[in-house]
Short mmCIF file of C-alpha atoms in Angstrom, two decimals:
data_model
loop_
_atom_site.label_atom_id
_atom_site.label_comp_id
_atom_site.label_asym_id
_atom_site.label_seq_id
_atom_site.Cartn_x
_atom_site.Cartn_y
_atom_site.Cartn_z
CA UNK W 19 79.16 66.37 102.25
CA UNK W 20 82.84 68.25 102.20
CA UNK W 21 84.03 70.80 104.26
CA UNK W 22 83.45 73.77 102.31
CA UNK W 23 79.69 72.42 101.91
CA UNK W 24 79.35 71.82 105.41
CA UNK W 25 80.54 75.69 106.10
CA UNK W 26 78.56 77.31 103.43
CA UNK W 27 75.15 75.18 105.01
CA UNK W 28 75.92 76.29 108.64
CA UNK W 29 76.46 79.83 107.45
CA UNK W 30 73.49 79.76 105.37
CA UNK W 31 71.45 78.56 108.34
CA UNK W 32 73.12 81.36 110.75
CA UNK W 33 71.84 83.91 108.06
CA UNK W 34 68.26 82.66 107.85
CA UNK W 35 67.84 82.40 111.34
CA UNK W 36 69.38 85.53 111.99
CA UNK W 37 66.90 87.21 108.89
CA UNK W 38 64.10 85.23 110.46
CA UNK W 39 64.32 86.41 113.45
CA UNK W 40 64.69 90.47 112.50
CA UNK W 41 60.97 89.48 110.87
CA UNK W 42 59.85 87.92 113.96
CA UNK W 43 61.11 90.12 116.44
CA UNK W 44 61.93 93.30 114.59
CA UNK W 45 65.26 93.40 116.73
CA UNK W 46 68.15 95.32 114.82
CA UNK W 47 71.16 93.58 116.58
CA UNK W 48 70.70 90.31 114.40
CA UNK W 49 71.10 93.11 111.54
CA UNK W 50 74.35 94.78 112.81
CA UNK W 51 76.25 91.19 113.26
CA UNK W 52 79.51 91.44 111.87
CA UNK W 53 79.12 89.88 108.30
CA UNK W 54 80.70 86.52 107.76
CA UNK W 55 83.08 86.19 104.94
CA UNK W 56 82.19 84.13 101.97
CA UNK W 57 84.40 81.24 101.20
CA UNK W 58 86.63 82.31 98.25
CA UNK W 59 90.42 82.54 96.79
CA UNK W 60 91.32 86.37 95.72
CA UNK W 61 94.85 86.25 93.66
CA UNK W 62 95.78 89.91 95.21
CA UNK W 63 99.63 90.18 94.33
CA UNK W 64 102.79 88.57 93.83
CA UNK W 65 104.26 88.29 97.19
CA UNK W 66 103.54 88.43 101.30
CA UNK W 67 100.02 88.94 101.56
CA UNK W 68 99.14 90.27 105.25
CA UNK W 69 95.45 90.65 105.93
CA UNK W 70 93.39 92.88 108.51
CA UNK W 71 89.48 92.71 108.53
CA UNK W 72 87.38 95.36 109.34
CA UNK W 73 85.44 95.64 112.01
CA UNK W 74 81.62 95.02 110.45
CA UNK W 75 83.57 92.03 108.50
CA UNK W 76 82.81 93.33 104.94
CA UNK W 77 86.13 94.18 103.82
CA UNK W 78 89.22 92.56 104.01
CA UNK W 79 92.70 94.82 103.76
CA UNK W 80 95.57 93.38 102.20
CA UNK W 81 99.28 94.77 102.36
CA UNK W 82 101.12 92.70 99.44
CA UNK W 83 104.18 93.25 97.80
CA UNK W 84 103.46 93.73 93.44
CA UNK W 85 105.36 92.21 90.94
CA UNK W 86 106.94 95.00 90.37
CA UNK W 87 108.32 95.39 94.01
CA UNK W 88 105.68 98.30 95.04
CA UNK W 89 104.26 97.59 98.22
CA UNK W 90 100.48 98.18 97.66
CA UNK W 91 97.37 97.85 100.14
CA UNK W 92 94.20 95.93 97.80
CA UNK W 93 90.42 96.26 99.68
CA UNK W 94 89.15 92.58 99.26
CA UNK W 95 84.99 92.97 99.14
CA UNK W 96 84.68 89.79 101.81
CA UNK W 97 81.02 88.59 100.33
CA UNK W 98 81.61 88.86 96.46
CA UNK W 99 85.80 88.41 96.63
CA UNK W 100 85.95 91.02 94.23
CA UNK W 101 88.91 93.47 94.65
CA UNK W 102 87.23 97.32 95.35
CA UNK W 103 90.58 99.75 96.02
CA UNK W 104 94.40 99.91 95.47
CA UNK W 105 97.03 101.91 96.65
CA UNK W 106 100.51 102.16 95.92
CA UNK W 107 102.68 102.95 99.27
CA UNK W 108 105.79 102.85 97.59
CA UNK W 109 108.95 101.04 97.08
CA UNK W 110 109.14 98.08 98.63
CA UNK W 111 111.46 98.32 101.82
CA UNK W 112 111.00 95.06 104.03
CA UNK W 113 107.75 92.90 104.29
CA UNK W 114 104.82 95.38 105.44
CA UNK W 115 103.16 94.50 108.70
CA UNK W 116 99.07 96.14 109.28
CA UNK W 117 97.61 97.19 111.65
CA UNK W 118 93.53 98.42 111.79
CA UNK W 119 92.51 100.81 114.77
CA UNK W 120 89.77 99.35 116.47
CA UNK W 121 87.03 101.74 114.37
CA UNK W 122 88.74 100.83 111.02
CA UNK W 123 88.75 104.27 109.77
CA UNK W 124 92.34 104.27 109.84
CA UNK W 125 94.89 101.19 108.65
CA UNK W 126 99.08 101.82 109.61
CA UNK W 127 101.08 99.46 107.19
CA UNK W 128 105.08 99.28 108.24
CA UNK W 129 106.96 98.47 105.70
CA UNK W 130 110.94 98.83 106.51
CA UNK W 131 111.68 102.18 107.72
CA UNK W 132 108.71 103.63 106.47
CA UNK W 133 105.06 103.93 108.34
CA UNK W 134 102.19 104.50 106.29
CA UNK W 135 98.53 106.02 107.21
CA UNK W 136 96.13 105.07 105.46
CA UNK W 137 92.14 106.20 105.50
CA UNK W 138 90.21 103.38 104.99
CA UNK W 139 87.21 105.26 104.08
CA UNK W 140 88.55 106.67 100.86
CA UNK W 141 91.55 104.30 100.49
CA UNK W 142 93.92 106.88 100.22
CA UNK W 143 96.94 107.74 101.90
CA UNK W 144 96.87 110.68 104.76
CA UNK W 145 100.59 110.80 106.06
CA UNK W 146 103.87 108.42 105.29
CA UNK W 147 106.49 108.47 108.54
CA UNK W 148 110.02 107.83 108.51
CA UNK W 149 110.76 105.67 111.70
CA UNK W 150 113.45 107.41 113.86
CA UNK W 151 117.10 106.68 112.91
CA UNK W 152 118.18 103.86 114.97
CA UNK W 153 121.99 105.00 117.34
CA UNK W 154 124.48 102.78 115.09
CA UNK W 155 128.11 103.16 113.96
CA UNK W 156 128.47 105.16 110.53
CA UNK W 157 128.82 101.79 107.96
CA UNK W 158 126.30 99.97 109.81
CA UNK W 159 122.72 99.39 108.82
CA UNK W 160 119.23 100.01 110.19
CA UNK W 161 117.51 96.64 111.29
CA UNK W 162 114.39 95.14 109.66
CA UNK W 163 111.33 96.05 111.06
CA UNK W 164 109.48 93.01 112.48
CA UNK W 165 105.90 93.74 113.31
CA UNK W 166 103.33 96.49 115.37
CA UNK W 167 100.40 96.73 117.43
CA UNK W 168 98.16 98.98 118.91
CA UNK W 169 97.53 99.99 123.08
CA UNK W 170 93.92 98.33 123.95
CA UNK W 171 93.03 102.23 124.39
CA UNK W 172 94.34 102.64 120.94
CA UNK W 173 96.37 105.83 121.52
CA UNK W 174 99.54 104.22 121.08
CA UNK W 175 101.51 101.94 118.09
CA UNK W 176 104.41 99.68 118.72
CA UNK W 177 106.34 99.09 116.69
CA UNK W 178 109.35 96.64 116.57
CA UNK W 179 112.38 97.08 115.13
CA UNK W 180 115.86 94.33 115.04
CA UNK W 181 119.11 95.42 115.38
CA UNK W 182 121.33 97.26 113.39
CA UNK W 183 123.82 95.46 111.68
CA UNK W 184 126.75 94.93 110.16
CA UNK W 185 129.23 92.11 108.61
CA UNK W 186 128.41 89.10 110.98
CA UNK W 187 127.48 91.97 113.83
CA UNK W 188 124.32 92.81 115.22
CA UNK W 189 123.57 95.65 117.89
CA UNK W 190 120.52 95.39 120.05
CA UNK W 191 116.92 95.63 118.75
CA UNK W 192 114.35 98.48 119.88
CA UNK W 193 110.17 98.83 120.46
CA UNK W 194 109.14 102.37 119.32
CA UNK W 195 105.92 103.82 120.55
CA UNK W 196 103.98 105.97 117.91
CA UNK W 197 101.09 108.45 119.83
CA UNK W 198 98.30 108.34 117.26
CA UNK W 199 96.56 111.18 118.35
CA UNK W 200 99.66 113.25 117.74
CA UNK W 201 101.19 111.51 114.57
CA UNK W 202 104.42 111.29 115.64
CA UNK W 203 107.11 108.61 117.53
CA UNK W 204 107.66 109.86 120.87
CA UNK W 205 109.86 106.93 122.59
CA UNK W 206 112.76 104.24 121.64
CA UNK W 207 113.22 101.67 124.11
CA UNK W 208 116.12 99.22 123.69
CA UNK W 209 115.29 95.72 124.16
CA UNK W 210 118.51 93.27 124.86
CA UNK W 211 118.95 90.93 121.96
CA UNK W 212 119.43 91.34 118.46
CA UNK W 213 116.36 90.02 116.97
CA UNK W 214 112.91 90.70 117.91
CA UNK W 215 109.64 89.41 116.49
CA UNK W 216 105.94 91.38 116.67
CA UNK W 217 104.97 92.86 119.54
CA UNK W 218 101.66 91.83 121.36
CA UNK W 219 100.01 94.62 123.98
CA UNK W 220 98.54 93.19 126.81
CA UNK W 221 94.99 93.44 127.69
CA UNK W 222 94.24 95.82 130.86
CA UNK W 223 97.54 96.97 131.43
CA UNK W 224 98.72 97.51 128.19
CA UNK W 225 102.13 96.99 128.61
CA UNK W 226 103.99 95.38 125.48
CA UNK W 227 105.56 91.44 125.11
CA UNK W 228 108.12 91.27 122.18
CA UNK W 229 109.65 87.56 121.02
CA UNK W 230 113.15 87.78 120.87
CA UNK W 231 116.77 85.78 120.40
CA UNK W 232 117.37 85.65 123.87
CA UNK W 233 113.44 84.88 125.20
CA UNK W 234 110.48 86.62 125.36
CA UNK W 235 110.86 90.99 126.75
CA UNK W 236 108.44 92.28 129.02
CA UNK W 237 108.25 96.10 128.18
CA UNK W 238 106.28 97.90 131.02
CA UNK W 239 104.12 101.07 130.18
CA UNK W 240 103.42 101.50 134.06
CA UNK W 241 105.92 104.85 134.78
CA UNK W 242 106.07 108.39 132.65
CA UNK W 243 107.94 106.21 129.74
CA UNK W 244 107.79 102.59 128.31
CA UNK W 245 111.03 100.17 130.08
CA UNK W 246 112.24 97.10 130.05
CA UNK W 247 110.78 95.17 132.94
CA UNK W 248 112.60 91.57 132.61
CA UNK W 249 113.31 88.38 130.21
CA UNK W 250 110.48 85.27 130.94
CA UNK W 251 112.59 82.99 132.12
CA UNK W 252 112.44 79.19 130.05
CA UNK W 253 112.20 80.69 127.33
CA UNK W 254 115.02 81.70 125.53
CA UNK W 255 115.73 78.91 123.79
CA UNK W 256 112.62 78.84 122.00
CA UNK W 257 112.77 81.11 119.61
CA UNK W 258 109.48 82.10 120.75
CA UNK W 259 108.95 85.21 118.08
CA UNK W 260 105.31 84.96 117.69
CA UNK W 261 102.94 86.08 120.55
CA UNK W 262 99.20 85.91 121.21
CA UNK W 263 97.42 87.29 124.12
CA UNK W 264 94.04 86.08 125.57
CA UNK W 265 91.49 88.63 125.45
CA UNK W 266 91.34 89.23 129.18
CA UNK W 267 95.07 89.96 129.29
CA UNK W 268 95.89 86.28 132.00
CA UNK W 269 97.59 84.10 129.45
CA UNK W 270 100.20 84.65 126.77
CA UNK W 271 100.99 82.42 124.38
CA UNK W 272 104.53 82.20 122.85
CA UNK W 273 104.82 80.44 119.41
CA UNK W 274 107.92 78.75 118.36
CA UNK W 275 108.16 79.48 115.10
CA UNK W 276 109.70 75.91 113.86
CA UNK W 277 107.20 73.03 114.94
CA UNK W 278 110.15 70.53 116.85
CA UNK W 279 110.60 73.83 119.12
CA UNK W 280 108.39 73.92 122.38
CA UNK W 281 106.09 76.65 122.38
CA UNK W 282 104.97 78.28 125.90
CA UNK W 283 102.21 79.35 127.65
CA UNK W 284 103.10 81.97 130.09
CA UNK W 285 101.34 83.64 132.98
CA UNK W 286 102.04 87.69 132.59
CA UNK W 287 100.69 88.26 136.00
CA UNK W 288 103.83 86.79 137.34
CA UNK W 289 105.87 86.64 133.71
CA UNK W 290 106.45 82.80 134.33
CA UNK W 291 106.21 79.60 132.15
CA UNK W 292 103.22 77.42 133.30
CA UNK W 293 103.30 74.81 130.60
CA UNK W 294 104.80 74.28 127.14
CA UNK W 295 103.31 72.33 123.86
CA UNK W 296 104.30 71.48 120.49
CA UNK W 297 101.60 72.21 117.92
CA UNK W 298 102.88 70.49 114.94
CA UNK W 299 106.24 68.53 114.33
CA UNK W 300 109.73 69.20 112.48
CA UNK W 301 109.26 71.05 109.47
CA UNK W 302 106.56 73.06 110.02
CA UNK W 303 106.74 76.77 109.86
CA UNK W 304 104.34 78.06 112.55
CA UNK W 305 103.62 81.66 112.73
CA UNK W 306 100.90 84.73 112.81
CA UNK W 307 99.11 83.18 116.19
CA UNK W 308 95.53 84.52 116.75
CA UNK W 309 93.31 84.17 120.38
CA UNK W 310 89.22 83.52 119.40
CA UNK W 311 87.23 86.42 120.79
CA UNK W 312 86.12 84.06 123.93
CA UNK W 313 89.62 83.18 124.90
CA UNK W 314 89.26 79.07 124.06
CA UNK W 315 90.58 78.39 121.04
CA UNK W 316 94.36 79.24 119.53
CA UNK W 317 94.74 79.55 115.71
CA UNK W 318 97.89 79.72 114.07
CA UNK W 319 99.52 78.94 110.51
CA UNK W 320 101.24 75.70 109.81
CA UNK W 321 103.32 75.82 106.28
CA UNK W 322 104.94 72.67 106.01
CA UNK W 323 107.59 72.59 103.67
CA UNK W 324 108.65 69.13 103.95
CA UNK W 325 105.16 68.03 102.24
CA UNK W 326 104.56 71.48 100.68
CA UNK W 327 100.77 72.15 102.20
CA UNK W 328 99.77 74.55 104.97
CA UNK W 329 97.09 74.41 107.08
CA UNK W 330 95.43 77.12 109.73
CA UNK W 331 95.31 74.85 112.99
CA UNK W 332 93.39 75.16 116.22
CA UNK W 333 93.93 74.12 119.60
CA UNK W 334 92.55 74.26 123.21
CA UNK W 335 93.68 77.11 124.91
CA UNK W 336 92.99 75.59 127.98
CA UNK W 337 94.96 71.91 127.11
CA UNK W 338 96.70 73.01 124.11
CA UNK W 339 95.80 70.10 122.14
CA UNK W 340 94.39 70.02 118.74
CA UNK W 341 91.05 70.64 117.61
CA UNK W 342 90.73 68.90 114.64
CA UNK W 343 86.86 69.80 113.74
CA UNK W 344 87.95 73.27 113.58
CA UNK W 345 91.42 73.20 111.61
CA UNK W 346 91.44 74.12 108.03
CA UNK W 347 93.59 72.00 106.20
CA UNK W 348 92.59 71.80 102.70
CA UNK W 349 94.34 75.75 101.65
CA UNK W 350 95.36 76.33 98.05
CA UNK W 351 98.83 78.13 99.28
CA UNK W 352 101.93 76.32 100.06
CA UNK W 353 103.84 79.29 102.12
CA UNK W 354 101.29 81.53 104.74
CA UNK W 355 102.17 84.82 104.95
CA UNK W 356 99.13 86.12 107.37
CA UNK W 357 96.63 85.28 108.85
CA UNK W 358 93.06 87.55 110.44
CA UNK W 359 89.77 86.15 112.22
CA UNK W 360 87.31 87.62 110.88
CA UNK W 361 84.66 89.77 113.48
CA UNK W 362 82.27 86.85 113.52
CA UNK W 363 84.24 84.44 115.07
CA UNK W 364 84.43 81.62 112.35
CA UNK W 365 86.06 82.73 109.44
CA UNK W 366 89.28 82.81 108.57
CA UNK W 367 91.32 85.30 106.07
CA UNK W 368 94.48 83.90 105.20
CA UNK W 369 97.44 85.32 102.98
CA UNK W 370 99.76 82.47 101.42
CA UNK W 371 101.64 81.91 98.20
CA UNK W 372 100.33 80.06 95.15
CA UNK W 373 102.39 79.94 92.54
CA UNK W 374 103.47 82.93 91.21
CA UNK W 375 101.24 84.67 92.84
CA UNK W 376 100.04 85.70 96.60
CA UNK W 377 96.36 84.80 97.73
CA UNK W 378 93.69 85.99 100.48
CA UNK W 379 91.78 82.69 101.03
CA UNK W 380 88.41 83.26 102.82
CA UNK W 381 87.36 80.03 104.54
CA UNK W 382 84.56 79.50 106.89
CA UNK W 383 85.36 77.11 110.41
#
């Protein structure tokens, strides 16, 4: 029996048990289980497809760039594949980064200077936000923006942003907070190095982790305004952009982003290393880290360009080593652009490139 098979029995079985037990029992919770996705490839645009799932697991948002260089947000129907909704955001600026609040009625997509609100009820756009002009000389340029993510209370977006720049110069990089409630940015906070990667809040405290060129920031929301708090030492050599937080805020993980670099777990409590591991070897891209809902497993992307495959892997979050049973290694892409767990726990949405084109990939694990 192949993989795929082997996923589409156990998530038969899951739904027959759960159906015969509603019958049985006549308990709605089996009933309001987030839906698993059904194993599929959805050709959704031509470039960076970045997926965000909503919370019953039905639908599947995409931001991906079009052909024609619009950035454009497709609703992916997760049980038939079929694409239900498109909007057109605009020009494209920079690669576009979502982000779902935690009731999914409303999806922020940052794309370059530009932050877009979007209702996912109707699919259609409420407000589009110009990020504050970043303090540069006259003939510099803004930086890239480089990812966001929302307060565990929801209230508030970060946003990060790299440095401005100019001819072999770069000034220092900045996390902007965005109140939701009010609509508007209400805080820059320079962070010092040039280049920043996503931001990750932290669970419980909320305070905000960014990746950077000189190590991983710790960005305190404790006093009346966000502030830098410190550099984790060991790790700015790393390159550690990519950042995943447990669910009960003790453990960050810090993801090199090429596979000969060491990667870092680090304690926040105390913003120290306590171990390092290497998920994959030279070559390999590895990016877009996600935590499982229970805290034990790691997920992340693995596009290796030496061999031209990509894989999602797993590993032990308490060992760090592989878990082979649960990595899917079989994708159509060659380059992974994003990557979502769905709300049931075992499926994957992934965004790669195939060809000329951009895919989501639903797969079951």
């Amino acid at each position: 029996m192949s993989r795929t098979t082997t996923r589409r029995t156990a998530t038969l079985t899951v739904a027959a048990t759960a159906a015969t037990l509603l019958a049985l029992t006549g308990t709605a919770a089996a009933a309001d289980a987030p839906l698993s996705g059904t194993e599929a490839t959805v050709t959704v645009g031509a470039r960076n497809a970045a997926p965000v799932v909503s919370p019953d697991g039905g639908t599947a948002y995409v931001a991906v760039t079009e052909a024609d260089n619009t950035s454009t947000v497709k609703a992916v129907d997760t049980q038939s594949g079929a694409v239900t909704g498109r909007l057109v955001l605009g020009t494209l600026q920079w690669s576009a980064h979502p982000a779902l609040s935690a009731d999914g009625s409303r999806l922020y997509v940052l794309d370059g200077q530009r932050l877009s609100v979007v209702d996912t009820a109707t699919l259609t756009l409420r407000a589009t936000l110009a990020l504050p002009d970043q303090p540069r000389p006259a003939d510099w340029t803004p930086g890239s923006t480089a990812g966001l993510v929302f307060s565990p209370d929801g209230s508030t977006l970060y946003v990060s942003q790299n440095g401005a720049t100019a001819y072999r110069q770069n000034g220092q990089s900045r996390v902007l907070a965005f109140a939701t409630a009010q609509q508007a940015f209400t805080t820059a906070v320079q962070v010092p190095a040039p280049f920043v990667g996503a931001p990750a809040a932290r669970p419980g405290t909320g305070d905000v982790y960014v990746g950077t060129s000189q190590g991983v920031v710790h960005v305190t929301t404790a006093g009346t305004t966000p502030a830098v708090a410190g550099t984790v030492q060991g790790t700015a050599a790393n390159l550690d952009y990519n950042l995943a937080f447990t669910p009960d805020g003790k453990r960050l993980f810090a993801l090199a982003e090429l596979g000969a670099g060491a990667s870092t777990l680090i304690d926040p409590a105390t913003d120290t290393v306590t171990s390092t591991f290497q998920p994959a070897g030279s070559g390999d891209a590895l990016e877009h880290p996600q935590v499982s809902a229970d805290g034990s497993r790691l997920y992340l992307t693995d596009s290796n360009y030496g061999t031209s495959s990509a894989s999602v892997l797993a590993l032990d979050t308490a060992t760090g080593a592989p878990v082979p049973a649960e990595t899917a290694g079989d994708l159509n892409e060659t380059d992974l652009t994003g990557l979502a767990l769905g709300p049931d726990g075992h499926t994957f949405y992934v965004g790669g490139t195939a060809g000329q084109s951009v895919n989501l990939q639903i797969v079951a694990h």
